JSON list of C-alpha atoms in Angstrom, two decimals:
[
{"chain": "Q", "resi": 747, "resn": "MET", "atom": "CA", "xyz": [216.73, 103.55, 165.08]},
{"chain": "Q", "resi": 748, "resn": "SER", "atom": "CA", "xyz": [216.03, 101.57, 168.25]},
{"chain": "Q", "resi": 749, "resn": "LEU", "atom": "CA", "xyz": [216.04, 103.96, 171.17]},
{"chain": "Q", "resi": 750, "resn": "PRO", "atom": "CA", "xyz": [218.70, 103.64, 173.89]},
{"chain": "Q", "resi": 751, "resn": "PRO", "atom": "CA", "xyz": [217.54, 102.93, 177.47]},
{"chain": "Q", "resi": 752, "resn": "THR", "atom": "CA", "xyz": [218.18, 106.57, 178.44]},
{"chain": "Q", "resi": 753, "resn": "LEU", "atom": "CA", "xyz": [217.94, 109.61, 176.18]},
{"chain": "Q", "resi": 754, "resn": "ASP", "atom": "CA", "xyz": [220.86, 112.03, 176.59]},
{"chain": "Q", "resi": 755, "resn": "ILE", "atom": "CA", "xyz": [219.91, 115.72, 176.50]},
{"chain": "Q", "resi": 756, "resn": "TYR", "atom": "CA", "xyz": [222.23, 118.69, 176.98]},
{"chain": "Q", "resi": 757, "resn": "ILE", "atom": "CA", "xyz": [220.76, 122.14, 177.61]},
{"chain": "Q", "resi": 758, "resn": "GLY", "atom": "CA", "xyz": [222.63, 125.42, 177.34]},
{"chain": "Q", "resi": 759, "resn": "TYR", "atom": "CA", "xyz": [222.53, 127.25, 180.68]},
{"chain": "Q", "resi": 760, "resn": "ASP", "atom": "CA", "xyz": [222.76, 131.02, 181.06]},
{"chain": "Q", "resi": 761, "resn": "VAL", "atom": "CA", "xyz": [222.57, 132.81, 184.40]},
{"chain": "Q", "resi": 762, "resn": "ALA", "atom": "CA", "xyz": [220.39, 135.49, 182.76]},
{"chain": "Q", "resi": 763, "resn": "GLU", "atom": "CA", "xyz": [217.80, 132.82, 181.90]},
{"chain": "Q", "resi": 764, "resn": "ARG", "atom": "CA", "xyz": [217.96, 130.44, 184.88]},
{"chain": "Q", "resi": 765, "resn": "VAL", "atom": "CA", "xyz": [214.22, 129.98, 184.98]},
{"chain": "Q", "resi": 766, "resn": "ALA", "atom": "CA", "xyz": [214.17, 129.02, 181.30]},
{"chain": "Q", "resi": 767, "resn": "TYR", "atom": "CA", "xyz": [216.48, 126.05, 181.90]},
{"chain": "Q", "resi": 768, "resn": "HIS", "atom": "CA", "xyz": [214.32, 124.66, 184.71]},
{"chain": "Q", "resi": 769, "resn": "VAL", "atom": "CA", "xyz": [211.02, 125.12, 182.88]},
{"chain": "Q", "resi": 770, "resn": "LEU", "atom": "CA", "xyz": [212.41, 123.50, 179.74]},
{"chain": "Q", "resi": 771, "resn": "SER", "atom": "CA", "xyz": [213.58, 120.54, 181.82]},
{"chain": "Q", "resi": 772, "resn": "GLN", "atom": "CA", "xyz": [210.12, 120.22, 183.35]},
{"chain": "Q", "resi": 773, "resn": "SER", "atom": "CA", "xyz": [208.46, 120.32, 179.94]},
{"chain": "Q", "resi": 774, "resn": "LEU", "atom": "CA", "xyz": [210.77, 117.54, 178.75]},
{"chain": "Q", "resi": 775, "resn": "ILE", "atom": "CA", "xyz": [209.79, 115.42, 181.75]},
{"chain": "Q", "resi": 776, "resn": "ASP", "atom": "CA", "xyz": [206.09, 116.23, 181.37]},
{"chain": "Q", "resi": 777, "resn": "HIS", "atom": "CA", "xyz": [205.93, 114.61, 177.92]},
{"chain": "Q", "resi": 778, "resn": "ALA", "atom": "CA", "xyz": [208.62, 111.94, 178.15]},
{"chain": "Q", "resi": 779, "resn": "SER", "atom": "CA", "xyz": [207.85, 108.27, 177.57]},
{"chain": "Q", "resi": 780, "resn": "ARG", "atom": "CA", "xyz": [211.47, 107.20, 178.24]},
{"chain": "Q", "resi": 781, "resn": "PRO", "atom": "CA", "xyz": [214.05, 107.94, 180.96]},
{"chain": "Q", "resi": 782, "resn": "LEU", "atom": "CA", "xyz": [215.96, 111.16, 180.31]},
{"chain": "Q", "resi": 783, "resn": "ARG", "atom": "CA", "xyz": [219.47, 112.19, 181.33]},
{"chain": "Q", "resi": 784, "resn": "ILE", "atom": "CA", "xyz": [219.38, 116.00, 181.34]},
{"chain": "Q", "resi": 785, "resn": "THR", "atom": "CA", "xyz": [222.72, 117.82, 181.63]},
{"chain": "Q", "resi": 786, "resn": "PRO", "atom": "CA", "xyz": [223.08, 121.61, 181.83]},
{"chain": "Q", "resi": 787, "resn": "ILE", "atom": "CA", "xyz": [226.09, 123.03, 179.99]},
{"chain": "Q", "resi": 788, "resn": "VAL", "atom": "CA", "xyz": [227.27, 125.59, 182.56]},
{"chain": "Q", "resi": 789, "resn": "LEU", "atom": "CA", "xyz": [230.40, 127.64, 181.91]},
{"chain": "Q", "resi": 790, "resn": "SER", "atom": "CA", "xyz": [231.51, 127.54, 185.55]},
{"chain": "Q", "resi": 791, "resn": "THR", "atom": "CA", "xyz": [231.73, 123.74, 185.39]},
{"chain": "Q", "resi": 792, "resn": "LEU", "atom": "CA", "xyz": [233.94, 123.70, 182.28]},
{"chain": "Q", "resi": 793, "resn": "SER", "atom": "CA", "xyz": [237.13, 125.01, 183.89]},
{"chain": "Q", "resi": 794, "resn": "GLY", "atom": "CA", "xyz": [240.14, 123.47, 182.17]},
{"chain": "Q", "resi": 795, "resn": "LEU", "atom": "CA", "xyz": [237.97, 122.29, 179.31]},
{"chain": "Q", "resi": 796, "resn": "HIS", "atom": "CA", "xyz": [236.56, 125.47, 177.78]},
{"chain": "Q", "resi": 797, "resn": "SER", "atom": "CA", "xyz": [238.36, 128.78, 178.26]},
{"chain": "Q", "resi": 798, "resn": "ARG", "atom": "CA", "xyz": [237.06, 130.77, 175.31]},
{"chain": "Q", "resi": 799, "resn": "GLN", "atom": "CA", "xyz": [236.44, 134.41, 176.23]},
{"chain": "Q", "resi": 800, "resn": "ARG", "atom": "CA", "xyz": [232.99, 135.80, 175.67]},
{"chain": "Q", "resi": 801, "resn": "VAL", "atom": "CA", "xyz": [232.63, 138.39, 172.90]},
{"chain": "Q", "resi": 802, "resn": "SER", "atom": "CA", "xyz": [229.98, 141.03, 172.31]},
{"chain": "Q", "resi": 803, "resn": "GLN", "atom": "CA", "xyz": [228.34, 139.06, 169.48]},
{"chain": "Q", "resi": 804, "resn": "GLN", "atom": "CA", "xyz": [227.38, 136.24, 171.88]},
{"chain": "Q", "resi": 805, "resn": "SER", "atom": "CA", "xyz": [223.79, 136.50, 173.08]},
{"chain": "Q", "resi": 806, "resn": "THR", "atom": "CA", "xyz": [224.17, 133.57, 175.52]},
{"chain": "Q", "resi": 807, "resn": "GLU", "atom": "CA", "xyz": [226.87, 131.95, 177.64]},
{"chain": "Q", "resi": 808, "resn": "PHE", "atom": "CA", "xyz": [226.55, 128.72, 175.67]},
{"chain": "Q", "resi": 809, "resn": "SER", "atom": "CA", "xyz": [226.98, 130.14, 172.18]},
{"chain": "Q", "resi": 810, "resn": "PHE", "atom": "CA", "xyz": [230.12, 128.04, 171.68]},
{"chain": "Q", "resi": 811, "resn": "SER", "atom": "CA", "xyz": [230.12, 125.54, 174.56]},
{"chain": "Q", "resi": 812, "resn": "ARG", "atom": "CA", "xyz": [227.13, 123.77, 172.98]},
{"chain": "Q", "resi": 813, "resn": "PHE", "atom": "CA", "xyz": [229.57, 122.20, 170.53]},
{"chain": "Q", "resi": 814, "resn": "LEU", "atom": "CA", "xyz": [231.18, 120.27, 173.39]},
{"chain": "Q", "resi": 815, "resn": "THR", "atom": "CA", "xyz": [228.11, 118.01, 173.52]},
{"chain": "Q", "resi": 816, "resn": "PRO", "atom": "CA", "xyz": [229.72, 115.11, 171.57]},
{"chain": "Q", "resi": 817, "resn": "TYR", "atom": "CA", "xyz": [232.90, 115.35, 173.71]},
{"chain": "Q", "resi": 818, "resn": "LEU", "atom": "CA", "xyz": [230.90, 115.43, 176.96]},
{"chain": "Q", "resi": 819, "resn": "SER", "atom": "CA", "xyz": [229.00, 112.39, 175.67]},
{"chain": "Q", "resi": 820, "resn": "GLY", "atom": "CA", "xyz": [232.23, 110.41, 175.33]},
{"chain": "Q", "resi": 821, "resn": "GLY", "atom": "CA", "xyz": [231.86, 110.26, 171.56]},
{"chain": "Q", "resi": 822, "resn": "GLN", "atom": "CA", "xyz": [229.23, 107.52, 171.81]},
{"chain": "Q", "resi": 823, "resn": "GLY", "atom": "CA", "xyz": [225.60, 107.21, 170.76]},
{"chain": "Q", "resi": 824, "resn": "TRP", "atom": "CA", "xyz": [223.27, 110.09, 169.97]},
{"chain": "Q", "resi": 825, "resn": "SER", "atom": "CA", "xyz": [222.86, 113.21, 172.13]},
{"chain": "Q", "resi": 826, "resn": "LEU", "atom": "CA", "xyz": [220.50, 116.14, 171.79]},
{"chain": "Q", "resi": 827, "resn": "PHE", "atom": "CA", "xyz": [221.55, 119.73, 172.41]},
{"chain": "Q", "resi": 828, "resn": "MET", "atom": "CA", "xyz": [218.90, 122.39, 173.06]},
{"chain": "Q", "resi": 829, "resn": "ASP", "atom": "CA", "xyz": [218.99, 126.11, 173.77]},
{"chain": "Q", "resi": 830, "resn": "CYS", "atom": "CA", "xyz": [217.37, 126.86, 177.12]},
{"chain": "Q", "resi": 831, "resn": "ASP", "atom": "CA", "xyz": [214.77, 129.29, 175.71]},
{"chain": "Q", "resi": 832, "resn": "MET", "atom": "CA", "xyz": [212.41, 126.55, 174.62]},
{"chain": "Q", "resi": 833, "resn": "LEU", "atom": "CA", "xyz": [209.26, 124.71, 175.65]},
{"chain": "Q", "resi": 834, "resn": "VAL", "atom": "CA", "xyz": [208.77, 121.06, 174.72]},
{"chain": "Q", "resi": 835, "resn": "ARG", "atom": "CA", "xyz": [205.20, 120.19, 173.69]},
{"chain": "Q", "resi": 836, "resn": "ALA", "atom": "CA", "xyz": [205.68, 116.53, 172.62]},
{"chain": "Q", "resi": 837, "resn": "ASP", "atom": "CA", "xyz": [207.51, 113.37, 173.62]},
{"chain": "Q", "resi": 838, "resn": "ILE", "atom": "CA", "xyz": [211.22, 113.96, 172.95]},
{"chain": "Q", "resi": 839, "resn": "ALA", "atom": "CA", "xyz": [211.58, 110.24, 172.22]},
{"chain": "Q", "resi": 840, "resn": "GLU", "atom": "CA", "xyz": [209.83, 111.01, 168.92]},
{"chain": "Q", "resi": 841, "resn": "LEU", "atom": "CA", "xyz": [212.75, 113.27, 168.01]},
{"chain": "Q", "resi": 842, "resn": "PHE", "atom": "CA", "xyz": [215.37, 110.66, 168.93]},
{"chain": "Q", "resi": 843, "resn": "ALA", "atom": "CA", "xyz": [213.45, 108.15, 166.81]},
{"chain": "Q", "resi": 844, "resn": "LEU", "atom": "CA", "xyz": [214.28, 110.29, 163.76]},
{"chain": "Q", "resi": 845, "resn": "ALA", "atom": "CA", "xyz": [218.04, 109.69, 164.21]},
{"chain": "Q", "resi": 846, "resn": "ASP", "atom": "CA", "xyz": [219.54, 108.47, 160.94]},
{"chain": "Q", "resi": 847, "resn": "GLU", "atom": "CA", "xyz": [223.02, 106.94, 160.86]},
{"chain": "Q", "resi": 848, "resn": "ARG", "atom": "CA", "xyz": [223.63, 108.45, 157.42]},
{"chain": "Q", "resi": 849, "resn": "PHE", "atom": "CA", "xyz": [224.16, 111.81, 159.11]},
{"chain": "Q", "resi": 850, "resn": "ALA", "atom": "CA", "xyz": [226.61, 113.30, 161.60]},
{"chain": "Q", "resi": 851, "resn": "VAL", "atom": "CA", "xyz": [224.06, 115.86, 162.84]},
{"chain": "Q", "resi": 852, "resn": "MET", "atom": "CA", "xyz": [220.36, 116.44, 162.35]},
{"chain": "Q", "resi": 853, "resn": "VAL", "atom": "CA", "xyz": [218.80, 119.89, 162.60]},
{"chain": "Q", "resi": 854, "resn": "ALA", "atom": "CA", "xyz": [215.76, 121.93, 161.58]},
{"chain": "Q", "resi": 855, "resn": "GLN", "atom": "CA", "xyz": [217.06, 123.67, 158.47]},
{"chain": "Q", "resi": 856, "resn": "HIS", "atom": "CA", "xyz": [215.59, 127.17, 158.81]},
{"chain": "Q", "resi": 857, "resn": "ASP", "atom": "CA", "xyz": [215.74, 129.57, 155.88]},
{"chain": "Q", "resi": 858, "resn": "TYR", "atom": "CA", "xyz": [214.70, 132.98, 157.16]},
{"chain": "Q", "resi": 859, "resn": "THR", "atom": "CA", "xyz": [215.90, 136.50, 157.95]},
{"chain": "Q", "resi": 860, "resn": "PRO", "atom": "CA", "xyz": [215.31, 137.60, 161.58]},
{"chain": "Q", "resi": 861, "resn": "ARG", "atom": "CA", "xyz": [212.71, 140.32, 161.98]},
{"chain": "Q", "resi": 862, "resn": "ASP", "atom": "CA", "xyz": [214.73, 142.27, 164.55]},
{"chain": "Q", "resi": 863, "resn": "SER", "atom": "CA", "xyz": [218.26, 143.64, 164.70]},
{"chain": "Q", "resi": 864, "resn": "VAL", "atom": "CA", "xyz": [218.16, 143.46, 168.52]},
{"chain": "Q", "resi": 865, "resn": "LYS", "atom": "CA", "xyz": [216.69, 140.71, 170.70]},
{"chain": "Q", "resi": 866, "resn": "PHE", "atom": "CA", "xyz": [216.35, 140.04, 174.44]},
{"chain": "Q", "resi": 867, "resn": "LEU", "atom": "CA", "xyz": [218.55, 142.00, 176.88]},
{"chain": "Q", "resi": 868, "resn": "GLY", "atom": "CA", "xyz": [219.78, 144.15, 173.99]},
{"chain": "Q", "resi": 869, "resn": "ALA", "atom": "CA", "xyz": [221.67, 141.31, 172.32]},
{"chain": "Q", "resi": 870, "resn": "GLN", "atom": "CA", "xyz": [222.53, 141.92, 168.68]},
{"chain": "Q", "resi": 871, "resn": "GLN", "atom": "CA", "xyz": [220.56, 139.76, 166.23]},
{"chain": "Q", "resi": 872, "resn": "LEU", "atom": "CA", "xyz": [223.05, 138.74, 163.57]},
{"chain": "Q", "resi": 873, "resn": "PRO", "atom": "CA", "xyz": [221.67, 137.27, 160.31]},
{"chain": "Q", "resi": 874, "resn": "TYR", "atom": "CA", "xyz": [223.79, 134.58, 158.64]},
{"chain": "Q", "resi": 875, "resn": "PRO", "atom": "CA", "xyz": [223.24, 131.42, 156.59]},
{"chain": "Q", "resi": 876, "resn": "LYS", "atom": "CA", "xyz": [222.08, 128.45, 158.72]},
{"chain": "Q", "resi": 877, "resn": "LYS", "atom": "CA", "xyz": [220.80, 130.84, 161.39]},
{"chain": "Q", "resi": 878, "resn": "ASN", "atom": "CA", "xyz": [219.33, 128.87, 164.33]},
{"chain": "Q", "resi": 879, "resn": "TRP", "atom": "CA", "xyz": [220.30, 125.48, 162.88]},
{"chain": "Q", "resi": 880, "resn": "SER", "atom": "CA", "xyz": [222.51, 124.92, 165.93]},
{"chain": "Q", "resi": 881, "resn": "SER", "atom": "CA", "xyz": [219.82, 125.70, 168.53]},
{"chain": "Q", "resi": 882, "resn": "VAL", "atom": "CA", "xyz": [218.47, 122.12, 168.40]},
{"chain": "Q", "resi": 883, "resn": "VAL", "atom": "CA", "xyz": [221.06, 119.58, 167.28]},
{"chain": "Q", "resi": 884, "resn": "LEU", "atom": "CA", "xyz": [220.81, 115.80, 167.34]},
{"chain": "Q", "resi": 885, "resn": "PHE", "atom": "CA", "xyz": [224.48, 114.77, 167.40]},
{"chain": "Q", "resi": 886, "resn": "ASN", "atom": "CA", "xyz": [225.71, 111.41, 166.10]},
{"chain": "Q", "resi": 887, "resn": "ASN", "atom": "CA", "xyz": [228.59, 111.66, 168.54]},
{"chain": "Q", "resi": 888, "resn": "ALA", "atom": "CA", "xyz": [231.04, 109.23, 166.94]},
{"chain": "Q", "resi": 889, "resn": "ARG", "atom": "CA", "xyz": [230.96, 111.27, 163.73]},
{"chain": "Q", "resi": 890, "resn": "CYS", "atom": "CA", "xyz": [231.60, 114.57, 165.50]},
{"chain": "Q", "resi": 891, "resn": "ARG", "atom": "CA", "xyz": [235.10, 113.91, 166.82]},
{"chain": "Q", "resi": 892, "resn": "ALA", "atom": "CA", "xyz": [236.37, 117.10, 165.16]},
{"chain": "Q", "resi": 893, "resn": "LEU", "atom": "CA", "xyz": [234.68, 118.97, 168.01]},
{"chain": "Q", "resi": 894, "resn": "THR", "atom": "CA", "xyz": [237.55, 118.69, 170.47]},
{"chain": "Q", "resi": 895, "resn": "PRO", "atom": "CA", "xyz": [237.78, 121.20, 173.34]},
{"chain": "Q", "resi": 896, "resn": "ASP", "atom": "CA", "xyz": [240.71, 122.86, 171.56]},
{"chain": "Q", "resi": 897, "resn": "TYR", "atom": "CA", "xyz": [238.76, 123.22, 168.31]},
{"chain": "Q", "resi": 898, "resn": "VAL", "atom": "CA", "xyz": [235.69, 124.60, 170.07]},
{"chain": "Q", "resi": 899, "resn": "ASP", "atom": "CA", "xyz": [237.92, 127.11, 171.87]},
{"chain": "Q", "resi": 900, "resn": "THR", "atom": "CA", "xyz": [239.62, 128.38, 168.72]},
{"chain": "Q", "resi": 901, "resn": "ALA", "atom": "CA", "xyz": [237.33, 127.94, 165.70]},
{"chain": "Q", "resi": 902, "resn": "SER", "atom": "CA", "xyz": [235.42, 130.94, 164.42]},
{"chain": "Q", "resi": 903, "resn": "GLY", "atom": "CA", "xyz": [231.78, 131.34, 165.37]},
{"chain": "Q", "resi": 904, "resn": "LEU", "atom": "CA", "xyz": [230.64, 130.83, 161.81]},
{"chain": "Q", "resi": 905, "resn": "ASP", "atom": "CA", "xyz": [232.82, 127.72, 161.41]},
{"chain": "Q", "resi": 906, "resn": "LEU", "atom": "CA", "xyz": [231.03, 126.23, 164.41]},
{"chain": "Q", "resi": 907, "resn": "HIS", "atom": "CA", "xyz": [227.45, 127.37, 163.79]},
{"chain": "Q", "resi": 908, "resn": "GLN", "atom": "CA", "xyz": [227.57, 126.66, 160.05]},
{"chain": "Q", "resi": 909, "resn": "PHE", "atom": "CA", "xyz": [228.93, 123.14, 160.65]},
{"chain": "Q", "resi": 910, "resn": "ARG", "atom": "CA", "xyz": [232.09, 123.75, 158.62]},
{"chain": "Q", "resi": 911, "resn": "TRP", "atom": "CA", "xyz": [233.82, 121.15, 160.82]},
{"chain": "Q", "resi": 912, "resn": "LEU", "atom": "CA", "xyz": [231.95, 118.49, 158.83]},
{"chain": "Q", "resi": 913, "resn": "ARG", "atom": "CA", "xyz": [233.33, 117.21, 155.54]},
{"chain": "Q", "resi": 914, "resn": "SER", "atom": "CA", "xyz": [230.29, 118.54, 153.68]},
{"chain": "Q", "resi": 915, "resn": "ASP", "atom": "CA", "xyz": [226.69, 119.63, 154.15]},
{"chain": "Q", "resi": 916, "resn": "GLU", "atom": "CA", "xyz": [225.66, 116.14, 153.02]},
{"chain": "Q", "resi": 917, "resn": "GLU", "atom": "CA", "xyz": [226.41, 115.05, 156.59]},
{"chain": "Q", "resi": 918, "resn": "ILE", "atom": "CA", "xyz": [223.63, 117.35, 157.87]},
{"chain": "Q", "resi": 919, "resn": "GLY", "atom": "CA", "xyz": [220.25, 115.67, 158.10]},
{"chain": "Q", "resi": 920, "resn": "GLY", "atom": "CA", "xyz": [216.98, 117.54, 158.28]},
{"chain": "Q", "resi": 921, "resn": "LEU", "atom": "CA", "xyz": [214.42, 117.61, 161.10]},
{"chain": "Q", "resi": 922, "resn": "PRO", "atom": "CA", "xyz": [210.86, 118.89, 160.68]},
{"chain": "Q", "resi": 923, "resn": "LEU", "atom": "CA", "xyz": [210.62, 122.57, 161.58]},
{"chain": "Q", "resi": 924, "resn": "GLU", "atom": "CA", "xyz": [208.04, 121.67, 164.23]},
{"chain": "Q", "resi": 925, "resn": "TRP", "atom": "CA", "xyz": [210.98, 120.42, 166.33]},
{"chain": "Q", "resi": 926, "resn": "ASN", "atom": "CA", "xyz": [212.39, 123.98, 166.47]},
{"chain": "Q", "resi": 927, "resn": "TRP", "atom": "CA", "xyz": [209.48, 126.32, 165.85]},
{"chain": "Q", "resi": 928, "resn": "LEU", "atom": "CA", "xyz": [210.72, 129.91, 165.99]},
{"chain": "Q", "resi": 929, "resn": "VAL", "atom": "CA", "xyz": [208.25, 131.90, 168.06]},
{"chain": "Q", "resi": 930, "resn": "GLY", "atom": "CA", "xyz": [207.59, 135.34, 166.58]},
{"chain": "Q", "resi": 931, "resn": "GLU", "atom": "CA", "xyz": [209.41, 134.47, 163.38]},
{"chain": "Q", "resi": 932, "resn": "TYR", "atom": "CA", "xyz": [206.88, 131.83, 162.32]},
{"chain": "Q", "resi": 933, "resn": "PRO", "atom": "CA", "xyz": [203.08, 132.05, 162.81]},
{"chain": "Q", "resi": 934, "resn": "PRO", "atom": "CA", "xyz": [201.46, 130.18, 165.72]},
{"chain": "Q", "resi": 935, "resn": "ASN", "atom": "CA", "xyz": [201.37, 126.44, 165.02]},
{"chain": "Q", "resi": 936, "resn": "PRO", "atom": "CA", "xyz": [199.31, 124.04, 167.16]},
{"chain": "Q", "resi": 937, "resn": "ALA", "atom": "CA", "xyz": [201.52, 121.20, 165.84]},
{"chain": "Q", "resi": 938, "resn": "ALA", "atom": "CA", "xyz": [204.78, 122.77, 167.05]},
{"chain": "Q", "resi": 939, "resn": "LYS", "atom": "CA", "xyz": [206.65, 120.19, 169.14]},
{"chain": "Q", "resi": 940, "resn": "ILE", "atom": "CA", "xyz": [209.31, 122.57, 170.47]},
{"chain": "Q", "resi": 941, "resn": "ALA", "atom": "CA", "xyz": [208.45, 126.25, 170.82]},
{"chain": "Q", "resi": 942, "resn": "HIS", "atom": "CA", "xyz": [211.70, 128.24, 170.59]},
{"chain": "Q", "resi": 943, "resn": "PHE", "atom": "CA", "xyz": [211.52, 131.74, 172.08]},
{"chain": "Q", "resi": 944, "resn": "THR", "atom": "CA", "xyz": [214.43, 132.90, 169.96]},
{"chain": "Q", "resi": 945, "resn": "ARG", "atom": "CA", "xyz": [213.52, 136.60, 170.09]},
{"chain": "Q", "resi": 946, "resn": "GLY", "atom": "CA", "xyz": [212.93, 136.51, 173.86]},
{"chain": "Q", "resi": 947, "resn": "GLY", "atom": "CA", "xyz": [210.98, 134.32, 176.25]},
{"chain": "Q", "resi": 948, "resn": "PRO", "atom": "CA", "xyz": [207.88, 135.10, 178.32]},
{"chain": "Q", "resi": 949, "resn": "TYR", "atom": "CA", "xyz": [210.12, 135.43, 181.40]},
{"chain": "Q", "resi": 950, "resn": "PHE", "atom": "CA", "xyz": [211.17, 138.82, 179.97]},
{"chain": "Q", "resi": 951, "resn": "ALA", "atom": "CA", "xyz": [208.61, 141.63, 180.31]},
{"chain": "Q", "resi": 952, "resn": "ASP", "atom": "CA", "xyz": [208.90, 142.68, 176.67]},
{"chain": "Q", "resi": 953, "resn": "TYR", "atom": "CA", "xyz": [207.87, 139.17, 175.53]},
{"chain": "Q", "resi": 954, "resn": "ALA", "atom": "CA", "xyz": [205.31, 138.32, 178.21]},
{"chain": "Q", "resi": 955, "resn": "ASP", "atom": "CA", "xyz": [202.51, 138.02, 175.63]},
{"chain": "Q", "resi": 956, "resn": "CYS", "atom": "CA", "xyz": [204.35, 136.08, 172.92]},
{"chain": "Q", "resi": 957, "resn": "ASP", "atom": "CA", "xyz": [202.91, 132.93, 171.36]},
{"chain": "Q", "resi": 958, "resn": "TYR", "atom": "CA", "xyz": [202.89, 129.90, 173.73]},
{"chain": "Q", "resi": 959, "resn": "ALA", "atom": "CA", "xyz": [203.51, 132.21, 176.74]},
{"chain": "Q", "resi": 960, "resn": "ASP", "atom": "CA", "xyz": [200.53, 130.83, 178.68]},
{"chain": "Q", "resi": 961, "resn": "GLU", "atom": "CA", "xyz": [201.77, 127.28, 178.10]},
{"chain": "Q", "resi": 962, "resn": "TRP", "atom": "CA", "xyz": [205.22, 128.29, 179.33]},
{"chain": "Q", "resi": 963, "resn": "ARG", "atom": "CA", "xyz": [203.75, 129.88, 182.47]},
{"chain": "Q", "resi": 964, "resn": "ALA", "atom": "CA", "xyz": [201.70, 126.74, 183.14]},
{"chain": "Q", "resi": 965, "resn": "ALA", "atom": "CA", "xyz": [204.91, 124.69, 182.88]},
{"chain": "Q", "resi": 966, "resn": "ARG", "atom": "CA", "xyz": [206.59, 127.11, 185.27]},
{"chain": "Q", "resi": 967, "resn": "GLU", "atom": "CA", "xyz": [203.82, 126.54, 187.79]},
{"chain": "Q", "resi": 968, "resn": "ARG", "atom": "CA", "xyz": [204.31, 122.78, 187.50]},
{"chain": "Q", "resi": 969, "resn": "THR", "atom": "CA", "xyz": [208.02, 123.33, 188.04]},
{"chain": "Q", "resi": 970, "resn": "LEU", "atom": "CA", "xyz": [207.30, 125.24, 191.25]},
{"chain": "Q", "resi": 971, "resn": "GLY", "atom": "CA", "xyz": [204.58, 122.88, 192.43]},
{"chain": "Q", "resi": 972, "resn": "VAL", "atom": "CA", "xyz": [204.82, 120.93, 195.68]},
{"chain": "Q", "resi": 973, "resn": "ALA", "atom": "CA", "xyz": [202.52, 117.98, 196.34]},
{"chain": "Q", "resi": 974, "resn": "SER", "atom": "CA", "xyz": [200.41, 118.08, 199.47]},
{"chain": "Q", "resi": 975, "resn": "SER", "atom": "CA", "xyz": [201.30, 115.51, 202.13]},
{"chain": "Q", "resi": 976, "resn": "GLY", "atom": "CA", "xyz": [197.62, 114.96, 202.76]},
{"chain": "Q", "resi": 977, "resn": "ALA", "atom": "CA", "xyz": [198.11, 115.50, 206.49]}
]
């Protein structure tokens, strides 16, 4: 498709991973060839819109609020949702260029069983079909009107994450796995375009030496960098 003037990106925000959000945003900017509109999905800003109570199975604050992306986008155009525990290694415009109007959503269609039963901060690692499909989602917003605030508040977790709100799986388009490369679940891949620290990011001590950790730390340094005035 022809790209819009500005690419809309929504990132799940969790207070336990604040640094991850900011480094991901920097990595998006570092590689971008087009203007980006980056919006954090923060629970404290969704008062009156999203009141779903957190349950023990949720590993992040945005487990369900991610599905508000089409609503927050006004039901127009294409928007990208991303988990915060990621590092972008390519121009995100390349991902938007894959948008196909035949589909309501486009995702990397993983088919794997997680190695661990527990992941970062002791969160339970639950295996289920379509695991991690919803961690990077390119939404065709006009075709996702079923995702009203009321539906997102009341639907089951599996109904949301397995895209049961669509008429059929034929509305789910595929993205190359390189656009959601699962660090620690898949072997290192120099061609990975998004490194997804799904088991835990290098900002946690237990995962400080995971694949792509040095790249993430370099992005963190760029995030913290301040240009000299030259005075």
